[in-house]
Tab-separated table of C-alpha atoms in Angstrom:
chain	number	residue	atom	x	y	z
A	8	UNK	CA	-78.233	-31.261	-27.307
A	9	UNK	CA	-79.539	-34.966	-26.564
A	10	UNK	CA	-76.222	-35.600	-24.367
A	11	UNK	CA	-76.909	-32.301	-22.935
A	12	UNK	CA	-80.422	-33.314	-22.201
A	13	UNK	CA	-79.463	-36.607	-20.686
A	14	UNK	CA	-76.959	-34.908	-18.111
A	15	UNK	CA	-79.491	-32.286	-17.403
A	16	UNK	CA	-82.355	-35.385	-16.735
A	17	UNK	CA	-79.711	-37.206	-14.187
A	18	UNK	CA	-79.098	-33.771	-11.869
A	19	UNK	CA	-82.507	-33.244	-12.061
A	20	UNK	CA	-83.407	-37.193	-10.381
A	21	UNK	CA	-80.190	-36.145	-7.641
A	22	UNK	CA	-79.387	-32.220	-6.908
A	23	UNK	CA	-82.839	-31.165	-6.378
A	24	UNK	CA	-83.373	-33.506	-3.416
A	25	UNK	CA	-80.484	-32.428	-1.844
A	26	UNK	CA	-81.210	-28.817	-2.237
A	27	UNK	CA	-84.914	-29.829	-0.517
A	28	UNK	CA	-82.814	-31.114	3.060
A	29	UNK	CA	-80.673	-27.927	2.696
A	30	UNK	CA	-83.275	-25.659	2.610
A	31	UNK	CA	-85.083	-27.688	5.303
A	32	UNK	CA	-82.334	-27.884	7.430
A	33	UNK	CA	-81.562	-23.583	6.559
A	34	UNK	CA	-77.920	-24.739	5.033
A	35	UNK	CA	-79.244	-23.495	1.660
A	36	UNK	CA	-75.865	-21.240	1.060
A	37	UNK	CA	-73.470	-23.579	2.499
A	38	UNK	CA	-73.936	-25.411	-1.186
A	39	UNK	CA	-72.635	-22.247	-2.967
A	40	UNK	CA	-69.273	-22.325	-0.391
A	41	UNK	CA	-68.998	-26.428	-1.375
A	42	UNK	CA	-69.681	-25.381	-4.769
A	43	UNK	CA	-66.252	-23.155	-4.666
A	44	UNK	CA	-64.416	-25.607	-2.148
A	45	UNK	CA	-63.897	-28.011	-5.267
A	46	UNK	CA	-62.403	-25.609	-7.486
A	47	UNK	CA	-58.756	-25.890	-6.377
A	48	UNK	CA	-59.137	-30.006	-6.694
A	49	UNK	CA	-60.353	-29.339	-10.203
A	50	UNK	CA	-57.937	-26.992	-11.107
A	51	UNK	CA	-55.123	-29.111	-9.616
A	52	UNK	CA	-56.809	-31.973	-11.707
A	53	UNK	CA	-56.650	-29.741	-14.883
A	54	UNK	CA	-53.023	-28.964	-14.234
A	55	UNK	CA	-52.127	-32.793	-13.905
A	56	UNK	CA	-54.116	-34.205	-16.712
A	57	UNK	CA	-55.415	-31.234	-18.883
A	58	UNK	CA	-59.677	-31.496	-19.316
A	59	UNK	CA	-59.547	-35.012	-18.067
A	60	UNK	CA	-63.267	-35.322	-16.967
A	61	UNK	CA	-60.907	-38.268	-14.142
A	62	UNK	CA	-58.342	-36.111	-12.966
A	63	UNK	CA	-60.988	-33.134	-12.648
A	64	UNK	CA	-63.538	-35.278	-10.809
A	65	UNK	CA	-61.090	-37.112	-8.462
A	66	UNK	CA	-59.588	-33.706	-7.579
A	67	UNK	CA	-62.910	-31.957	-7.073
A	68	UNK	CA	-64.248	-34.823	-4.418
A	69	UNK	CA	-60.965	-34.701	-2.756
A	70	UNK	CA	-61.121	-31.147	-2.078
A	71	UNK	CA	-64.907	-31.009	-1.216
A	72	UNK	CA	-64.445	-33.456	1.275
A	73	UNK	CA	-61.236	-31.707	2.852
A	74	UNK	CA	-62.965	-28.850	2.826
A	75	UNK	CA	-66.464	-30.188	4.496
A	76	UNK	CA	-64.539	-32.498	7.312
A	77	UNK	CA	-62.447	-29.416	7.773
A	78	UNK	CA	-64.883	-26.841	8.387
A	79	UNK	CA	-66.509	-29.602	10.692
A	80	UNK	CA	-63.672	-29.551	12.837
A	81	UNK	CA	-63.350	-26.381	13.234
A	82	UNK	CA	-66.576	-26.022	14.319
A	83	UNK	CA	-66.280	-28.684	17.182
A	84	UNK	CA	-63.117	-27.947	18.150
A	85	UNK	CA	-63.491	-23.715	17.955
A	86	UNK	CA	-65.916	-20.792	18.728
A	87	UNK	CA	-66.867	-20.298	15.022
A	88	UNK	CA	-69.928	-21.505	13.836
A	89	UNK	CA	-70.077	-24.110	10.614
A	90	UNK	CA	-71.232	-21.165	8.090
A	91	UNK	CA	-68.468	-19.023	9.244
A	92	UNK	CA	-65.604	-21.358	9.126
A	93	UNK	CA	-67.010	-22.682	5.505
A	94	UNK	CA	-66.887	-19.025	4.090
A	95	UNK	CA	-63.558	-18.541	5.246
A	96	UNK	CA	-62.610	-22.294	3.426
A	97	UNK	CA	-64.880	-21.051	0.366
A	98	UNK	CA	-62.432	-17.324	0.194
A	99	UNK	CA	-59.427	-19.811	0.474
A	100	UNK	CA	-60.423	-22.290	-1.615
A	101	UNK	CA	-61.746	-20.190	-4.731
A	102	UNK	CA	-58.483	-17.922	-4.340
A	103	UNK	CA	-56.650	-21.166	-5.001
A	104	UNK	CA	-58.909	-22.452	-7.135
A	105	UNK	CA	-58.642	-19.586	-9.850
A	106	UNK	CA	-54.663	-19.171	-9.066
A	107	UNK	CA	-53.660	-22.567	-10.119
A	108	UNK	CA	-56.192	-22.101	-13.157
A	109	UNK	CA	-54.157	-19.323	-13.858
A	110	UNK	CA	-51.073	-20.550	-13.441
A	111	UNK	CA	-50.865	-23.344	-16.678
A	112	UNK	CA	-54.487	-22.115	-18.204
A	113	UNK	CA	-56.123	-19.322	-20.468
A	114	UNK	CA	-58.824	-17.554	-19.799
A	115	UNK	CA	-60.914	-19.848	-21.902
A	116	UNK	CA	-60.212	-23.228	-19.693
A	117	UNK	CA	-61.329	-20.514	-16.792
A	118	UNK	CA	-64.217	-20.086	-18.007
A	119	UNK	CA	-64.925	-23.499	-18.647
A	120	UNK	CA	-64.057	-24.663	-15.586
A	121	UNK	CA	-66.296	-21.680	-13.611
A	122	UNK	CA	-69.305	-21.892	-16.192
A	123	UNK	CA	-69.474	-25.252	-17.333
A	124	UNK	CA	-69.990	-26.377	-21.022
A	125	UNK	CA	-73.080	-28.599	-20.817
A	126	UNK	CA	-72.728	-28.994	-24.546
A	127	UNK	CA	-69.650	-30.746	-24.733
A	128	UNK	CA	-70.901	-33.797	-22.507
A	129	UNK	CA	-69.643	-37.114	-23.707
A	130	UNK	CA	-70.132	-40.625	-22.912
A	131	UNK	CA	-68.218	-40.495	-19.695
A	132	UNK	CA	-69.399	-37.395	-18.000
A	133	UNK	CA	-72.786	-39.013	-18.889
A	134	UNK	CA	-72.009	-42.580	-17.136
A	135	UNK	CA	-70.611	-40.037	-13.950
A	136	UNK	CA	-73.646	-38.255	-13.647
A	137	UNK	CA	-75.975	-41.330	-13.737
A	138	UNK	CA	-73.637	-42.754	-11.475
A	139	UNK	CA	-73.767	-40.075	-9.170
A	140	UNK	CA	-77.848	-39.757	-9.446
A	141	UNK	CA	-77.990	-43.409	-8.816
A	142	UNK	CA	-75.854	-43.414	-5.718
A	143	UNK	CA	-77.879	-39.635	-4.439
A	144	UNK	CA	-81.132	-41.757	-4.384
A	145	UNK	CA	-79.942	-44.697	-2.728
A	146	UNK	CA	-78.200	-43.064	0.021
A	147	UNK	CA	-81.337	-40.854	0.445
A	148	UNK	CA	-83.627	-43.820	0.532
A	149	UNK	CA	-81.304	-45.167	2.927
A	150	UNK	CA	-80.701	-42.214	5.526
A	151	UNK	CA	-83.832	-40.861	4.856
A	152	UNK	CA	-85.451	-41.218	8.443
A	153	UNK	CA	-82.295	-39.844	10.422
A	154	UNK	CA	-82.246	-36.838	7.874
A	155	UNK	CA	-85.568	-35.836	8.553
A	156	UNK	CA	-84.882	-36.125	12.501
A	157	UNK	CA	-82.178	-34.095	12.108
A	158	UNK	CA	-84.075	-31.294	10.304
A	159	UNK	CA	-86.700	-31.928	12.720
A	160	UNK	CA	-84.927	-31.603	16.364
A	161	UNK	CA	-81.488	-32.457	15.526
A	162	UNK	CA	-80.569	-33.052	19.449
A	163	UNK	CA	-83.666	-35.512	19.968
A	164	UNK	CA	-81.152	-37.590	17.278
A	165	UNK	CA	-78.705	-37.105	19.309
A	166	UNK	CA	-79.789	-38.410	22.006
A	167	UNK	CA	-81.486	-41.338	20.834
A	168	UNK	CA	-78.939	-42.374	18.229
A	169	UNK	CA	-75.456	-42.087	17.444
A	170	UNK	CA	-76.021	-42.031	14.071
A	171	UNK	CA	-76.102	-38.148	14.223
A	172	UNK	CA	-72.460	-37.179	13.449
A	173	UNK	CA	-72.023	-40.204	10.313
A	174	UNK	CA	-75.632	-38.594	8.464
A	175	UNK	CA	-74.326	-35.424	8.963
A	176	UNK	CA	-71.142	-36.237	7.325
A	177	UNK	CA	-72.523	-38.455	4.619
A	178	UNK	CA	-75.288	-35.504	3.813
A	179	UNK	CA	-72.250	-33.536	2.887
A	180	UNK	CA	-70.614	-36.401	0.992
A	181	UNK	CA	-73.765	-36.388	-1.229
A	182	UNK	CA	-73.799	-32.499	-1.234
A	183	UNK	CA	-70.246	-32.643	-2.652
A	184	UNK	CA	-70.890	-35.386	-4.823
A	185	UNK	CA	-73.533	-33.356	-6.354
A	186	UNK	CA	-71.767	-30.333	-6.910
A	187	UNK	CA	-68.997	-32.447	-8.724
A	188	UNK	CA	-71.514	-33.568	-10.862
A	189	UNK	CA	-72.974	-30.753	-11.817
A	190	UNK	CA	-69.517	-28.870	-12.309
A	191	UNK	CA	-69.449	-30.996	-14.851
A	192	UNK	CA	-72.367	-29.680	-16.824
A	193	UNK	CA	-72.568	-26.474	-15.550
A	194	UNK	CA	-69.421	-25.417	-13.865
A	195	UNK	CA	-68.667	-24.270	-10.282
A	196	UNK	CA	-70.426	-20.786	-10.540
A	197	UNK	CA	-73.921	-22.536	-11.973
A	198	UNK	CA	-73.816	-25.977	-10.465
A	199	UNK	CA	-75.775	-25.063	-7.232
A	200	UNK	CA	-78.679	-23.726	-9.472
A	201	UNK	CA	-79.917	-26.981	-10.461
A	202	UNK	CA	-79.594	-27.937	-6.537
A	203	UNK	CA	-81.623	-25.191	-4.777
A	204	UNK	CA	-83.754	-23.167	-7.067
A	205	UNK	CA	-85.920	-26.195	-8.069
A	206	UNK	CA	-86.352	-26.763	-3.909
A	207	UNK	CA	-87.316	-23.728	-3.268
A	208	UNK	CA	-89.487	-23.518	-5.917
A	209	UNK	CA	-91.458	-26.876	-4.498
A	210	UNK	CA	-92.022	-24.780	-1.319
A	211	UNK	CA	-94.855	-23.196	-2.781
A	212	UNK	CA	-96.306	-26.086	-4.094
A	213	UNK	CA	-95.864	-28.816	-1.953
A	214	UNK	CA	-97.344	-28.999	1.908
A	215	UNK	CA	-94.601	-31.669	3.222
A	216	UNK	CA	-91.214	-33.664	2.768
A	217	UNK	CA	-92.894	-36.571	0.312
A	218	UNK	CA	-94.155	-33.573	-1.584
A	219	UNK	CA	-91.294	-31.505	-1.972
A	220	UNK	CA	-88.826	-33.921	-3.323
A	221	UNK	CA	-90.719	-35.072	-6.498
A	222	UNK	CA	-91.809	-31.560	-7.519
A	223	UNK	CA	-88.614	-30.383	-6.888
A	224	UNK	CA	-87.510	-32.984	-9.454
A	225	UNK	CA	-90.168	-31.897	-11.823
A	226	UNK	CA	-89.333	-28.252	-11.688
A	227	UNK	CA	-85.907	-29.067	-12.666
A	228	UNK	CA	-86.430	-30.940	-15.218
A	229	UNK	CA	-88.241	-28.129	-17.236
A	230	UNK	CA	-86.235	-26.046	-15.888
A	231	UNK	CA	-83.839	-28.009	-18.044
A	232	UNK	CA	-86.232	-28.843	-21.208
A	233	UNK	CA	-86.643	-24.986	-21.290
A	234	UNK	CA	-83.648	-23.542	-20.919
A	235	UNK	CA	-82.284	-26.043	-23.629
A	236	UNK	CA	-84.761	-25.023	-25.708
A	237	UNK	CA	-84.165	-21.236	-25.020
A	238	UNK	CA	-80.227	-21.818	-25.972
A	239	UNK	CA	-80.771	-23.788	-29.200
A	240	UNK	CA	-83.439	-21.573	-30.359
A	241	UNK	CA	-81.931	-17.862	-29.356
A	242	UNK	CA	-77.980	-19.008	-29.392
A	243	UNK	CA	-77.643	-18.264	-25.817
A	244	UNK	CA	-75.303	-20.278	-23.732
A	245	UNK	CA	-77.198	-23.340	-22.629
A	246	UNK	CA	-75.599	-23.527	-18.359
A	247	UNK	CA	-77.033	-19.953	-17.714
A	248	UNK	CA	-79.953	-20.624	-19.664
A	249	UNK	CA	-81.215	-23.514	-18.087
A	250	UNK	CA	-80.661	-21.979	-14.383
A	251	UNK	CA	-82.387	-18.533	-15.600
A	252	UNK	CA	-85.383	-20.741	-16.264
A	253	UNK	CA	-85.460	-22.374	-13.147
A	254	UNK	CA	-85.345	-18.818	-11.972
A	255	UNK	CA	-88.218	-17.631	-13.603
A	256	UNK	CA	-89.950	-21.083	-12.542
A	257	UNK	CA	-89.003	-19.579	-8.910
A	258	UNK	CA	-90.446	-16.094	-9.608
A	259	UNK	CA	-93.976	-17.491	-11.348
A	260	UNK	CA	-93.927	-20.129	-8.119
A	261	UNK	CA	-93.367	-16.619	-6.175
A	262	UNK	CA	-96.395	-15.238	-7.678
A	263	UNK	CA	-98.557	-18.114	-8.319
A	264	UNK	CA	-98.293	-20.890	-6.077
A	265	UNK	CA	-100.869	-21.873	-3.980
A	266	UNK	CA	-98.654	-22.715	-0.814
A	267	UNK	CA	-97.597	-19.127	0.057
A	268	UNK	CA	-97.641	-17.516	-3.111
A	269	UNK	CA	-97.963	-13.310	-3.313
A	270	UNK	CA	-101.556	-13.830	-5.104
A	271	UNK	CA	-102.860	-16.012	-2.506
A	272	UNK	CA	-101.997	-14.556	0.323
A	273	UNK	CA	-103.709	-11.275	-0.760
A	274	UNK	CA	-106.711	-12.424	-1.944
A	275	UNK	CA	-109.124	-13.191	0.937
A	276	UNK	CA	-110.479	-16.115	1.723
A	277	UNK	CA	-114.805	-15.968	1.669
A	278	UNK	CA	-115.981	-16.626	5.133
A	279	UNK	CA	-118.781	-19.220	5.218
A	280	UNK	CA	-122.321	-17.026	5.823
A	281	UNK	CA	-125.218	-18.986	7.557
């Protein structure tokens, strides 16, 4: 449970921030194609090596990025748009994914490698997911001004910079490199629920960008505190119990929050009376 903690703390400092310039940027469902695009690299990993938390993770980026710099192409160089031409990679690549699974695997690595065992973390998935967090926040701190231009009026960046095309591609690098990470706690089916549930949940309580990003962090991390909590004390699986309590974090937020929430928007404001 403490290792599981740890892992849970390190998303929550890196995925949430990403899921905040996804939503921003309305890309929000492109995370759950990337999330699928790294099966097949995992599973080709798990063939190789067996669990092998290396062979896994190596696999996973490689086929993330393949599949990001493909659909990318295809998009530039074709009439589809970038969210059709990463659902058709995400159909391919979870196919694939599950077929080479199949192929050497039961149905229990399957399941681990779809849903994640965030129980079984040891020291080196740890050091990869602090990694990971620790190279997120840099990068962001680092690209952070042509990100928010791009959300903003992505073709005023474009004409003013060239650094429009290299932050676009590196924002996916990060996206991938989050998902990697949190296949490793979670697995591919769970890992964007740590990523955009706690940024959407900000939304209603944060006004702006240097608001969103740290309560996004906070709402994942008790999303995580609780739903480890919730596992240990009910025997539930701990992956789909953290995410269903950032889900219910969304729902209250939904219902509660003062930027947007159902309450407040249907209870009046008083007019000022002379």
């Amino acid at each position: 449970m403490r290792r599981a903690l740890v892992g849970c703390l390190a998303l929550s400092l890196s995925a949430p921030p990403i899921g905040v310039f996804l939503m921003l940027r309305r890309m929000s469902l492109m995370s759950e194609a990337m999330s699928h695009a790294i099966l097949p690299g995992a599973a080709a990993g798990f063939l190789v090596a067996g669990l092998s938390l290396p062979a896994m993770t190596l696999g996973g980026l490689a086929a993330g990025l393949a599949v990001a710099l493909a659909a990318g192409l295809v998009t530039r160089s074709t009439v589809i748009r970038e969210d059709a031409s990463l659902a058709a990679f995400y159909l391919i690549s979870l196919a694939a994914g599950v077929l080479l699974v199949s192929l050497r695997g039961s149905q229990i690595d399957l399941l681990h490698i779809l849903f994640g065992t965030v129980l079984a973390l040891d020291d080196s998935a740890l050091w990869l997911l602090g990694g990971i967090a620790t190279v997120t926040l840099f990068a962001l701190a680092l690209l952070y001004r042509p990100l928010v231009m791009e959300c903003v009026d992505p073709l005023f960046l474009r004409t003013v910079s060239r650094a429009g095309g290299p932050v676009h591609f590196g924002f996916l690098g990060l996206v991938v490199m989050n998902l990697v990470g949190g296949f490793q706690a979670l697995g591919t089916l769970l890992a964007v629920g740590l990523m955009l549930l706690p940024a959407i949940t900000a939304r209603f309580w944060a006004r702006d960008l240097s608001g969103l990003i740290p309560a996004s962090m906070l709402v994942s991390v008790l999303a995580s505190l609780a739903g480890l909590s919730l596992s240990y004390h009910a025997d539930l699986p701990t992956g789909p119990a953290v995410v269903l309590s950032a889900g219910a974090l969304y729902i209250a937020s939904m219902l509660l929050g003062p930027r947007g929430g159902l309450v407040y928007r249907l209870v009046k404001p008083r007019h000022l009376e002379a």
